[in-house]
């Protein structure tokens, strides 16, 4: 399995995307959770879309979820990457949805609600990228 490309990140630790990938590099998938109403969210942003609060906390995810949707790519998205490559939208147990690569599942075995678990793949000292595998 080839190493995926690094996400394009600034060097600014105030950047929420930098914080997201840095948390992944420490070995745990985290999402923002609103301190005002408890809503989970992803992609990272400064205010809660449910209540408008600007107070939030990075909170560990179980790393488990179910396939909500997917697409199968038959042309390598970057040189050396094995195909077919599956990108899934996973709905985590927290209710957050994120798009990520799905590994170890042949396309013919894909189905809605397939249980999956996160696998964090290191791409640099300060960043890891979430992928999922069948649970
Ligand atoms: Zn809120």
PDB file of C-alpha atoms and ligand atoms in Angstrom:
ATOM      1  CA  UNK A   1       0.000   0.000   0.000  1.00  0.00           C
ATOM      2  CA  UNK A   2       1.479   3.334  -1.008  1.00  0.00           C
ATOM      3  CA  UNK A   3       1.662   6.296   1.334  1.00  0.00           C
ATOM      4  CA  UNK A   4      -1.023   8.847   0.478  1.00  0.00           C
ATOM      5  CA  UNK A   5      -0.002  12.405  -0.365  1.00  0.00           C
ATOM      6  CA  UNK A   6       0.218  14.955   2.440  1.00  0.00           C
ATOM      7  CA  UNK A   7      -2.699  17.320   2.838  1.00  0.00           C
ATOM      8  CA  UNK A   8      -1.900  20.901   1.839  1.00  0.00           C
ATOM      9  CA  UNK A   9      -1.461  22.551   5.233  1.00  0.00           C
ATOM     10  CA  UNK A  10      -0.182  25.884   6.472  1.00  0.00           C
ATOM     11  CA  UNK A  11       2.421  26.081   9.239  1.00  0.00           C
ATOM     12  CA  UNK A  12      -0.027  28.036  11.391  1.00  0.00           C
ATOM     13  CA  UNK A  13      -1.131  25.939  14.385  1.00  0.00           C
ATOM     14  CA  UNK A  14      -4.164  28.235  14.693  1.00  0.00           C
ATOM     15  CA  UNK A  15      -5.320  26.718  11.400  1.00  0.00           C
ATOM     16  CA  UNK A  16      -8.060  24.236  12.310  1.00  0.00           C
ATOM     17  CA  UNK A  17      -7.108  21.827   9.505  1.00  0.00           C
ATOM     18  CA  UNK A  18      -3.525  21.729  10.848  1.00  0.00           C
ATOM     19  CA  UNK A  19      -4.910  20.897  14.297  1.00  0.00           C
ATOM     20  CA  UNK A  20      -7.159  18.155  12.859  1.00  0.00           C
ATOM     21  CA  UNK A  21      -4.305  16.373  11.055  1.00  0.00           C
ATOM     22  CA  UNK A  22      -1.935  16.886  14.030  1.00  0.00           C
ATOM     23  CA  UNK A  23      -4.461  15.148  16.300  1.00  0.00           C
ATOM     24  CA  UNK A  24      -4.594  12.267  13.812  1.00  0.00           C
ATOM     25  CA  UNK A  25      -0.770  12.090  13.937  1.00  0.00           C
ATOM     26  CA  UNK A  26      -1.042  11.502  17.689  1.00  0.00           C
ATOM     27  CA  UNK A  27      -3.038   8.345  16.960  1.00  0.00           C
ATOM     28  CA  UNK A  28      -6.642   9.371  17.603  1.00  0.00           C
ATOM     29  CA  UNK A  29      -9.350  10.698  15.347  1.00  0.00           C
ATOM     30  CA  UNK A  30     -10.815  13.862  16.909  1.00  0.00           C
ATOM     31  CA  UNK A  31     -13.673  16.121  15.916  1.00  0.00           C
ATOM     32  CA  UNK A  32     -14.776  19.451  17.259  1.00  0.00           C
ATOM     33  CA  UNK A  33     -17.616  19.290  19.769  1.00  0.00           C
ATOM     34  CA  UNK A  34     -19.591  22.401  20.637  1.00  0.00           C
ATOM     35  CA  UNK A  35     -19.257  23.489  24.275  1.00  0.00           C
ATOM     36  CA  UNK A  36     -22.626  25.222  23.986  1.00  0.00           C
ATOM     37  CA  UNK A  37     -24.953  22.503  22.664  1.00  0.00           C
ATOM     38  CA  UNK A  38     -22.783  19.382  22.386  1.00  0.00           C
ATOM     39  CA  UNK A  39     -23.075  19.082  18.587  1.00  0.00           C
ATOM     40  CA  UNK A  40     -20.199  17.310  16.833  1.00  0.00           C
ATOM     41  CA  UNK A  41     -18.862  18.779  13.606  1.00  0.00           C
ATOM     42  CA  UNK A  42     -16.535  18.247  10.681  1.00  0.00           C
ATOM     43  CA  UNK A  43     -15.061  19.930   8.586  1.00  0.00           C
ATOM     44  CA  UNK A  44     -13.339  22.037  11.260  1.00  0.00           C
ATOM     45  CA  UNK A  45     -14.763  25.552  11.624  1.00  0.00           C
ATOM     46  CA  UNK A  46     -14.853  28.338  14.190  1.00  0.00           C
ATOM     47  CA  UNK A  47     -18.544  28.432  15.079  1.00  0.00           C
ATOM     48  CA  UNK A  48     -21.311  25.886  15.620  1.00  0.00           C
ATOM     49  CA  UNK A  49     -23.865  25.666  12.816  1.00  0.00           C
ATOM     50  CA  UNK A  50     -26.469  24.377  15.305  1.00  0.00           C
ATOM     51  CA  UNK A  51     -26.302  27.128  17.970  1.00  0.00           C
ATOM     52  CA  UNK A  52     -23.735  29.689  16.796  1.00  0.00           C
ATOM     53  CA  UNK A  53     -21.401  29.210  19.766  1.00  0.00           C
ATOM     54  CA  UNK A  54     -17.707  29.911  19.212  1.00  0.00           C
ATOM     55  CA  UNK A  55     -16.744  27.675  22.162  1.00  0.00           C
ATOM     56  CA  UNK A  56     -15.695  24.149  21.292  1.00  0.00           C
ATOM     57  CA  UNK A  57     -13.286  21.355  22.234  1.00  0.00           C
ATOM     58  CA  UNK A  58     -11.373  18.769  20.216  1.00  0.00           C
ATOM     59  CA  UNK A  59     -13.017  15.535  21.367  1.00  0.00           C
ATOM     60  CA  UNK A  60     -11.917  11.951  20.628  1.00  0.00           C
ATOM     61  CA  UNK A  61     -14.055   9.937  18.225  1.00  0.00           C
ATOM     62  CA  UNK A  62     -14.649   6.204  18.627  1.00  0.00           C
ATOM     63  CA  UNK A  63     -13.200   5.873  15.133  1.00  0.00           C
ATOM     64  CA  UNK A  64     -16.096   3.611  14.174  1.00  0.00           C
ATOM     65  CA  UNK A  65     -18.875   4.271  11.720  1.00  0.00           C
ATOM     66  CA  UNK A  66     -20.835   3.060   8.724  1.00  0.00           C
ATOM     67  CA  UNK A  67     -20.528   3.658   5.004  1.00  0.00           C
ATOM     68  CA  UNK A  68     -22.993   6.388   4.014  1.00  0.00           C
ATOM     69  CA  UNK A  69     -21.930   6.646   0.344  1.00  0.00           C
ATOM     70  CA  UNK A  70     -18.930   5.925  -1.881  1.00  0.00           C
ATOM     71  CA  UNK A  71     -17.317   6.284  -5.266  1.00  0.00           C
ATOM     72  CA  UNK A  72     -14.861   3.957  -7.006  1.00  0.00           C
ATOM     73  CA  UNK A  73     -11.985   5.510  -8.957  1.00  0.00           C
ATOM     74  CA  UNK A  74     -10.313   3.330 -11.582  1.00  0.00           C
ATOM     75  CA  UNK A  75      -7.544   5.796 -12.489  1.00  0.00           C
ATOM     76  CA  UNK A  76      -4.862   6.378  -9.841  1.00  0.00           C
ATOM     77  CA  UNK A  77      -5.303   9.784  -8.177  1.00  0.00           C
ATOM     78  CA  UNK A  78      -1.490  10.027  -7.886  1.00  0.00           C
ATOM     79  CA  UNK A  79       1.372   8.002  -9.371  1.00  0.00           C
ATOM     80  CA  UNK A  80       1.951   4.576  -7.871  1.00  0.00           C
ATOM     81  CA  UNK A  81      -1.356   4.330  -6.080  1.00  0.00           C
ATOM     82  CA  UNK A  82      -3.194   1.029  -6.434  1.00  0.00           C
ATOM     83  CA  UNK A  83      -6.563   1.021  -8.166  1.00  0.00           C
ATOM     84  CA  UNK A  84      -9.455   0.727  -7.915  1.00  0.00           C
ATOM     85  CA  UNK A  85      -9.404   3.361  -5.176  1.00  0.00           C
ATOM     86  CA  UNK A  86     -12.527   3.771  -3.041  1.00  0.00           C
ATOM     87  CA  UNK A  87     -13.495   7.058  -1.436  1.00  0.00           C
ATOM     88  CA  UNK A  88     -16.284   6.656   1.088  1.00  0.00           C
ATOM     89  CA  UNK A  89     -18.405   9.077   3.044  1.00  0.00           C
ATOM     90  CA  UNK A  90     -18.462   7.535   6.510  1.00  0.00           C
ATOM     91  CA  UNK A  91     -20.995   8.472   9.147  1.00  0.00           C
ATOM     92  CA  UNK A  92     -19.225   8.024  12.475  1.00  0.00           C
ATOM     93  CA  UNK A  93     -20.890   6.905  15.682  1.00  0.00           C
ATOM     94  CA  UNK A  94     -20.850  10.580  16.735  1.00  0.00           C
ATOM     95  CA  UNK A  95     -22.975  11.479  13.700  1.00  0.00           C
ATOM     96  CA  UNK A  96     -20.152  13.274  11.907  1.00  0.00           C
ATOM     97  CA  UNK A  97     -19.691  12.471   8.228  1.00  0.00           C
ATOM     98  CA  UNK A  98     -16.299  12.596   6.572  1.00  0.00           C
ATOM     99  CA  UNK A  99     -14.900  11.564   3.205  1.00  0.00           C
ATOM    100  CA  UNK A 100     -11.920   9.231   3.395  1.00  0.00           C
ATOM    101  CA  UNK A 101     -10.241   6.410   1.548  1.00  0.00           C
ATOM    102  CA  UNK A 102     -11.649   2.932   2.199  1.00  0.00           C
ATOM    103  CA  UNK A 103      -9.067   0.149   2.219  1.00  0.00           C
ATOM    104  CA  UNK A 104      -9.306  -3.627   2.123  1.00  0.00           C
ATOM    105  CA  UNK A 105     -12.841  -3.797   0.744  1.00  0.00           C
ATOM    106  CA  UNK A 106     -13.297  -5.031  -2.849  1.00  0.00           C
ATOM    107  CA  UNK A 107     -15.739  -2.770  -4.737  1.00  0.00           C
ATOM    108  CA  UNK A 108     -18.177  -5.663  -5.227  1.00  0.00           C
ATOM    109  CA  UNK A 109     -18.461  -6.004  -1.420  1.00  0.00           C
ATOM    110  CA  UNK A 110     -19.365  -2.353  -0.831  1.00  0.00           C
ATOM    111  CA  UNK A 111     -22.796  -1.748   0.647  1.00  0.00           C
ATOM    112  CA  UNK A 112     -24.626   0.952   2.533  1.00  0.00           C
ATOM    113  CA  UNK A 113     -24.139   0.820   6.306  1.00  0.00           C
ATOM    114  CA  UNK A 114     -21.044  -1.393   6.036  1.00  0.00           C
ATOM    115  CA  UNK A 115     -19.415  -1.142   9.509  1.00  0.00           C
ATOM    116  CA  UNK A 116     -15.956   0.439   9.305  1.00  0.00           C
ATOM    117  CA  UNK A 117     -13.175   1.531  11.642  1.00  0.00           C
ATOM    118  CA  UNK A 118     -10.627   4.281  11.154  1.00  0.00           C
ATOM    119  CA  UNK A 119      -6.991   3.662  10.291  1.00  0.00           C
ATOM    120  CA  UNK A 120      -4.708   6.683  10.658  1.00  0.00           C
ATOM    121  CA  UNK A 121      -1.910   6.711   8.085  1.00  0.00           C
ATOM    122  CA  UNK A 122       1.121   8.859   8.894  1.00  0.00           C
ATOM    123  CA  UNK A 123       2.184  11.150   6.047  1.00  0.00           C
ATOM    124  CA  UNK A 124       4.634  13.370   7.964  1.00  0.00           C
ATOM    125  CA  UNK A 125       5.897  14.025  11.493  1.00  0.00           C
ATOM    126  CA  UNK A 126       2.897  16.251  12.206  1.00  0.00           C
ATOM    127  CA  UNK A 127       0.123  14.824  10.067  1.00  0.00           C
ATOM    128  CA  UNK A 128      -1.755  11.577   9.578  1.00  0.00           C
ATOM    129  CA  UNK A 129      -4.657  11.016   7.201  1.00  0.00           C
ATOM    130  CA  UNK A 130      -7.771   9.044   8.183  1.00  0.00           C
ATOM    131  CA  UNK A 131      -8.664   5.972   6.110  1.00  0.00           C
ATOM    132  CA  UNK A 132     -11.260   3.345   6.953  1.00  0.00           C
ATOM    133  CA  UNK A 133     -11.356  -0.472   6.838  1.00  0.00           C
ATOM    134  CA  UNK A 134     -14.245  -2.897   7.269  1.00  0.00           C
ATOM    135  CA  UNK A 135     -14.816  -3.472  10.994  1.00  0.00           C
TER     136      UNK A 135
HETATM  137 ZN1  LIG B   1     -23.585  24.372  19.344  1.00  0.00          ZN
END
